[in-house]
Amino acid sequence: MPELPDVETYRKYLEATALHKAIVKVSVETDLLAGVSEKELSKTLNNAKLENTRRHGKHLFIRTSKGPWVGLHFGMTGFLKYYEKPEEKPEHVRLLLAFSNGYRLAYDCQRKLGAIRIIDDPDEFIEDNDLGPDALADDMDFETFRDIIRGSRGYIKSTLMSQKDIAGLGNVWSDEILYQAGIHPKKKIGQLDDGQLRKLYDTMLDVLDKGIRAGGDTAKMPDGFLTPLRGTDSECPCGGKVEKISVSGRNAVYCPRCQT
DNA sequence: TTCCATGTTCCGCA
DNA sequence: TTGCGGAACATGGA
């Protein structure tokens, strides 16, 4: 479920498990390679170590001891798993690193919508791909947020989800933020006043923080949150029914009573 | 069997 | 020309 809270969780997981260990073997599924050959990837990773990580939006960057970074994007179904016993291997492994201590790190991606890259400079990558500032970046203050949102004209949900505007929010967490802020997903940006944008900004930071603390697990969010109610015919605490509508081709889940 | 999915990219229309 | 909304994409589970 890789939006910002999930990718941040994978980043911490990788930092806690797979750093500073010599890589002795690399296997990769070539379909997911983006702008890099299998040979180049192997050359960069073999006998190298993973030194540190960085996240921008839904992208995870891992610096190797040889200099270049490995860039991982998780698509809709990607995740990381670190394990020792071969029988713990997950089902759709697309990149597998074996370390000298016998453990392995798997990048799993069932639907192949993720990507594996070699990146010389993450900042350059962010610029080349027109990614907006990360939703949790230090310099994402309210004024910056407001100016970014005001620079767009469509539905508020679409703008929140646009990685070119703000990087990190996807379908599920944008729904949660709008729900907590009491704003209808199909509200046009021109219809929102600064007070509502302020509320949206505060809510975004709060929801992402709680999402990260839950390890990105939408089912584990406490009462009063929308994410555990997705997909079911559920009732909002207000007593109304949670509904689904299409916004820019995505499923938006919301409460028509609480969100106007 | 058909539909649907938490991702991005691309095309057509205002 | 630019930006937005929707379709398309790949894969497999319900």
Short mmCIF file of C-alpha atoms (C1' of nucleotides) in Angstrom, two decimals:
data_model
loop_
_atom_site.label_atom_id
_atom_site.label_comp_id
_atom_site.label_asym_id
_atom_site.label_seq_id
_atom_site.Cartn_x
_atom_site.Cartn_y
_atom_site.Cartn_z
CA MET A 1 0.00 0.00 0.00
CA PRO A 2 2.71 2.35 -0.90
CA GLU A 3 1.93 5.96 -0.27
CA LEU A 4 4.10 8.22 1.86
CA PRO A 5 3.44 6.48 5.22
CA ASP A 6 4.15 3.07 3.71
CA VAL A 7 7.33 4.12 1.93
CA GLU A 8 8.56 5.84 5.08
CA THR A 9 7.91 2.58 6.93
CA TYR A 10 9.90 0.60 4.35
CA ARG A 11 12.70 3.13 4.61
CA LYS A 12 12.95 2.71 8.35
CA TYR A 13 12.67 -1.06 7.97
CA LEU A 14 15.55 -1.14 5.51
CA GLU A 15 17.64 1.11 7.77
CA ALA A 16 16.99 -1.18 10.72
CA THR A 17 17.88 -4.36 8.86
CA ALA A 18 19.99 -4.14 5.74
CA LEU A 19 22.62 -1.42 6.12
CA HIS A 20 26.40 -1.90 6.14
CA LYS A 21 26.39 -5.54 5.13
CA ALA A 22 28.29 -6.81 2.10
CA ILE A 23 26.08 -7.84 -0.80
CA VAL A 24 27.24 -11.18 -2.17
CA LYS A 25 24.54 -11.88 -4.76
CA VAL A 26 22.03 -9.86 -6.78
CA SER A 27 19.01 -11.21 -8.68
CA VAL A 28 16.66 -8.96 -10.55
CA GLU A 29 13.57 -9.18 -12.72
CA THR A 30 14.41 -7.11 -15.76
CA ASP A 31 10.82 -5.96 -16.48
CA LEU A 32 11.01 -3.44 -13.67
CA LEU A 33 14.34 -1.93 -14.61
CA ALA A 34 13.88 1.68 -15.66
CA GLY A 35 16.74 3.20 -17.63
CA VAL A 36 19.30 0.76 -16.28
CA SER A 37 20.63 -2.55 -17.55
CA GLU A 38 20.81 -5.66 -15.44
CA LYS A 39 24.56 -5.56 -15.87
CA GLU A 40 24.87 -2.02 -14.56
CA LEU A 41 22.64 -2.74 -11.58
CA SER A 42 24.65 -5.85 -10.67
CA LYS A 43 27.90 -3.98 -11.06
CA THR A 44 26.67 -1.26 -8.70
CA LEU A 45 25.39 -3.65 -6.05
CA ASN A 46 27.73 -6.64 -6.12
CA ASN A 47 30.26 -6.49 -3.28
CA ALA A 48 28.83 -3.16 -2.23
CA LYS A 49 27.00 -2.19 0.95
CA LEU A 50 23.86 -0.15 1.43
CA GLU A 51 24.93 2.94 3.33
CA ASN A 52 21.91 5.11 3.96
CA THR A 53 18.46 6.01 2.68
CA ARG A 54 16.32 8.91 1.71
CA ARG A 55 12.66 9.24 0.82
CA HIS A 56 10.93 11.78 -1.37
CA GLY A 57 7.22 11.32 -1.79
CA LYS A 58 6.68 7.70 -2.75
CA HIS A 59 10.27 7.22 -3.92
CA LEU A 60 12.90 5.48 -1.82
CA PHE A 61 16.57 6.17 -2.54
CA ILE A 62 19.28 3.89 -1.15
CA ARG A 63 22.89 5.01 -1.34
CA THR A 64 25.41 2.31 -2.14
CA SER A 65 29.02 2.24 -0.98
CA LYS A 66 30.09 2.56 -4.62
CA GLY A 67 28.46 5.97 -4.86
CA PRO A 68 25.29 5.70 -6.95
CA TRP A 69 21.85 5.33 -5.39
CA VAL A 70 19.30 2.62 -6.02
CA GLY A 71 15.89 4.16 -6.58
CA LEU A 72 12.84 2.08 -5.73
CA HIS A 73 9.28 2.90 -6.58
CA PHE A 74 6.65 0.54 -5.21
CA GLY A 75 3.81 0.97 -7.67
CA MET A 76 0.56 -0.24 -6.16
CA THR A 77 1.75 -3.48 -4.63
CA GLY A 78 5.42 -3.19 -3.72
CA PHE A 79 7.04 -3.86 -0.34
CA LEU A 80 10.33 -4.91 1.26
CA LYS A 81 11.06 -8.02 3.23
CA TYR A 82 14.26 -8.94 5.05
CA TYR A 83 14.60 -12.59 5.96
CA GLU A 84 17.00 -15.44 6.54
CA LYS A 85 15.22 -18.68 5.70
CA PRO A 86 14.50 -19.32 1.99
CA GLU A 87 10.97 -20.48 2.82
CA GLU A 88 10.20 -16.97 4.06
CA LYS A 89 10.66 -15.65 0.55
CA PRO A 90 7.56 -13.72 -0.55
CA GLU A 91 5.77 -14.57 -3.77
CA HIS A 92 6.63 -11.90 -6.34
CA VAL A 93 10.24 -10.98 -5.69
CA ARG A 94 11.61 -8.57 -8.34
CA LEU A 95 14.94 -7.73 -6.72
CA LEU A 96 16.79 -9.90 -4.27
CA LEU A 97 19.97 -8.97 -2.44
CA ALA A 98 21.83 -11.66 -0.54
CA PHE A 99 24.16 -10.47 2.22
CA SER A 100 27.30 -12.01 3.62
CA ASN A 101 25.51 -12.75 6.92
CA GLY A 102 23.11 -15.11 5.16
CA TYR A 103 20.13 -12.77 5.21
CA ARG A 104 18.32 -11.50 2.14
CA LEU A 105 16.44 -8.35 1.28
CA ALA A 106 13.58 -8.77 -1.18
CA TYR A 107 11.78 -6.08 -3.11
CA ASP A 108 8.43 -7.66 -3.89
CA CYS A 109 6.00 -6.24 -6.43
CA GLN A 110 3.05 -8.34 -7.47
CA ARG A 111 1.62 -6.05 -10.14
CA LYS A 112 4.62 -4.84 -12.04
CA LEU A 113 3.93 -1.15 -11.76
CA GLY A 114 6.98 -0.40 -9.65
CA ALA A 115 10.43 0.56 -10.87
CA ILE A 116 14.08 -0.09 -10.05
CA ARG A 117 16.63 2.52 -11.05
CA ILE A 118 20.20 3.62 -10.60
CA ILE A 119 20.38 7.29 -9.71
CA ASP A 120 23.48 9.43 -9.43
CA ASP A 121 21.84 12.27 -7.55
CA PRO A 122 18.36 12.08 -5.96
CA ASP A 123 17.93 15.86 -6.14
CA GLU A 124 18.53 15.74 -9.85
CA PHE A 125 16.06 12.86 -10.19
CA ILE A 126 13.40 14.81 -8.30
CA GLU A 127 13.90 17.80 -10.55
CA ASP A 128 13.99 15.80 -13.78
CA ASN A 129 10.74 14.09 -12.86
CA ASP A 130 8.99 17.31 -11.83
CA LEU A 131 8.22 16.02 -8.37
CA GLY A 132 6.82 18.61 -6.02
CA PRO A 133 8.11 19.05 -2.46
CA ASP A 134 7.55 16.16 -0.11
CA ALA A 135 4.40 16.52 1.98
CA LEU A 136 6.48 16.26 5.17
CA ALA A 137 9.46 18.33 4.03
CA ASP A 138 10.77 20.89 6.51
CA ASP A 139 10.09 23.72 4.11
CA MET A 140 6.49 22.63 3.49
CA ASP A 141 5.04 25.39 5.64
CA PHE A 142 1.47 26.59 5.35
CA GLU A 143 2.28 29.40 2.92
CA THR A 144 4.07 27.00 0.60
CA PHE A 145 1.20 24.53 0.80
CA ARG A 146 -1.40 27.22 0.13
CA ASP A 147 0.49 28.60 -2.86
CA ILE A 148 0.87 25.13 -4.36
CA ILE A 149 -2.82 24.33 -3.94
CA ARG A 150 -3.90 27.73 -5.24
CA GLY A 151 -1.73 27.17 -8.30
CA SER A 152 -4.09 24.40 -9.41
CA ARG A 153 -7.72 24.59 -10.52
CA GLY A 154 -9.23 21.15 -10.44
CA TYR A 155 -10.76 19.02 -7.72
CA ILE A 156 -8.98 19.27 -4.39
CA LYS A 157 -8.49 15.51 -4.24
CA SER A 158 -6.81 15.45 -7.66
CA THR A 159 -4.41 18.19 -6.65
CA LEU A 160 -3.52 16.51 -3.37
CA MET A 161 -2.73 13.36 -5.32
CA SER A 162 -0.68 15.04 -8.02
CA GLN A 163 2.98 14.23 -7.39
CA LYS A 164 3.99 17.30 -9.37
CA ASP A 165 2.30 19.49 -6.78
CA ILE A 166 2.92 17.68 -3.50
CA ALA A 167 4.82 14.41 -3.42
CA GLY A 168 3.66 11.49 -1.31
CA LEU A 169 -0.14 11.50 -1.15
CA GLY A 170 -2.10 8.82 -2.97
CA ASN A 171 -5.69 7.70 -3.15
CA VAL A 172 -6.14 6.25 0.33
CA TRP A 173 -4.41 8.89 2.42
CA SER A 174 -5.80 11.80 0.42
CA ASP A 175 -9.26 10.44 1.23
CA GLU A 176 -8.36 10.25 4.90
CA ILE A 177 -7.03 13.82 4.95
CA LEU A 178 -10.14 15.18 3.25
CA TYR A 179 -12.36 13.22 5.63
CA GLN A 180 -10.58 14.51 8.72
CA ALA A 181 -10.69 18.04 7.33
CA GLY A 182 -14.40 17.78 6.48
CA ILE A 183 -13.86 18.67 2.83
CA HIS A 184 -15.66 16.99 -0.07
CA PRO A 185 -13.21 15.32 -2.50
CA LYS A 186 -14.87 16.99 -5.50
CA LYS A 187 -14.61 20.47 -4.05
CA LYS A 188 -13.01 22.80 -6.58
CA ILE A 189 -9.99 24.64 -5.27
CA GLY A 190 -11.57 28.00 -6.04
CA GLN A 191 -14.39 27.15 -3.63
CA LEU A 192 -12.03 26.74 -0.65
CA ASP A 193 -11.13 29.68 1.55
CA ASP A 194 -7.82 30.13 3.37
CA GLY A 195 -9.32 28.87 6.61
CA GLN A 196 -10.20 25.57 4.96
CA LEU A 197 -6.74 25.32 3.41
CA ARG A 198 -5.23 25.91 6.83
CA LYS A 199 -7.35 23.11 8.23
CA LEU A 200 -6.35 20.89 5.32
CA TYR A 201 -2.67 21.62 5.90
CA ASP A 202 -2.80 20.90 9.63
CA THR A 203 -4.80 17.75 8.97
CA MET A 204 -2.34 16.54 6.31
CA LEU A 205 0.59 16.72 8.75
CA ASP A 206 -1.39 15.09 11.52
CA VAL A 207 -2.79 12.27 9.39
CA LEU A 208 0.58 11.45 7.82
CA ASP A 209 2.23 11.41 11.23
CA LYS A 210 -0.39 9.00 12.56
CA GLY A 211 -0.16 6.93 9.38
CA ILE A 212 3.59 6.54 9.78
CA ARG A 213 3.17 5.60 13.43
CA ALA A 214 0.73 2.89 12.35
CA GLY A 215 3.38 1.62 9.92
CA GLY A 216 1.20 2.63 7.00
CA ASP A 217 -1.31 -0.03 7.95
CA THR A 218 -4.71 1.41 7.10
CA ALA A 219 -6.53 -1.28 9.06
CA LYS A 220 -4.69 -0.30 12.24
CA MET A 221 -5.84 3.29 12.28
CA PRO A 222 -7.86 4.10 15.39
CA ASP A 223 -11.58 4.77 15.67
CA GLY A 224 -12.64 7.95 13.99
CA PHE A 225 -10.50 7.28 10.94
CA LEU A 226 -11.84 6.57 7.49
CA THR A 227 -9.19 4.16 6.20
CA PRO A 228 -10.41 1.09 8.12
CA LEU A 229 -13.86 1.64 6.64
CA ARG A 230 -12.74 1.41 3.00
CA GLY A 231 -14.22 -1.20 0.77
CA THR A 232 -16.94 -2.14 3.18
CA ASP A 233 -20.49 -0.95 3.34
CA SER A 234 -19.65 0.96 6.48
CA GLU A 235 -21.14 3.57 8.65
CA CYS A 236 -19.41 6.78 9.61
CA PRO A 237 -19.47 7.57 13.36
CA CYS A 238 -21.91 10.37 12.44
CA GLY A 239 -24.44 7.66 11.56
CA GLY A 240 -24.31 8.32 7.82
CA LYS A 241 -23.16 5.87 5.15
CA VAL A 242 -19.66 6.04 3.73
CA GLU A 243 -19.89 6.38 -0.05
CA LYS A 244 -17.75 5.83 -3.12
CA ILE A 245 -17.57 8.19 -6.07
CA SER A 246 -15.21 8.53 -8.99
CA VAL A 247 -12.91 11.55 -8.93
CA SER A 248 -10.51 11.91 -11.86
CA GLY A 249 -10.86 8.22 -12.54
CA ARG A 250 -10.06 7.15 -8.97
CA ASN A 251 -12.30 5.77 -6.29
CA ALA A 252 -12.91 8.39 -3.65
CA VAL A 253 -14.35 7.17 -0.36
CA TYR A 254 -16.01 9.81 1.77
CA CYS A 255 -18.87 10.65 4.09
CA PRO A 256 -21.45 12.89 2.40
CA ARG A 257 -22.66 14.13 5.78
CA CYS A 258 -19.29 15.08 7.26
CA GLN A 259 -17.66 16.35 4.08
CA THR A 260 -19.13 19.32 2.26
"C1'" DT B 1 -15.63 -14.94 -16.13
"C1'" DT B 2 -15.64 -10.13 -15.23
"C1'" DC B 3 -14.42 -6.49 -12.47
"C1'" DC B 4 -11.42 -4.03 -9.67
"C1'" DA B 5 -7.15 -2.31 -7.34
"C1'" DT B 6 -3.52 2.01 -2.60
"C1'" DG B 7 0.68 3.35 -8.86
"C1'" DT B 8 2.13 6.53 -13.19
"C1'" DT B 9 1.76 8.08 -17.97
"C1'" DC B 10 -0.41 9.60 -22.01
"C1'" DC B 11 -4.06 11.64 -25.00
"C1'" DG B 12 -7.84 14.66 -26.15
"C1'" DC B 13 -10.47 18.50 -25.09
"C1'" DA B 14 -11.41 22.98 -23.17
"C1'" DT C 1 -0.45 26.50 -25.31
"C1'" DT C 2 -1.42 24.63 -20.91
"C1'" DG C 3 -3.70 22.04 -17.62
"C1'" DC C 4 -7.16 18.95 -16.31
"C1'" DG C 5 -9.88 14.59 -16.39
"C1'" DG C 6 -10.23 10.22 -17.85
"C1'" DA C 7 -8.41 6.09 -20.18
"C1'" DA C 8 -4.74 2.95 -20.52
"C1'" DC C 9 -1.31 0.19 -18.59
"C1'" DA C 10 0.19 -5.09 -16.07
"C1'" DT C 11 -1.14 -8.51 -13.08
"C1'" DG C 12 -3.73 -11.36 -10.24
"C1'" DG C 13 -7.27 -11.79 -6.48
"C1'" DA C 14 -12.27 -11.56 -5.37
#
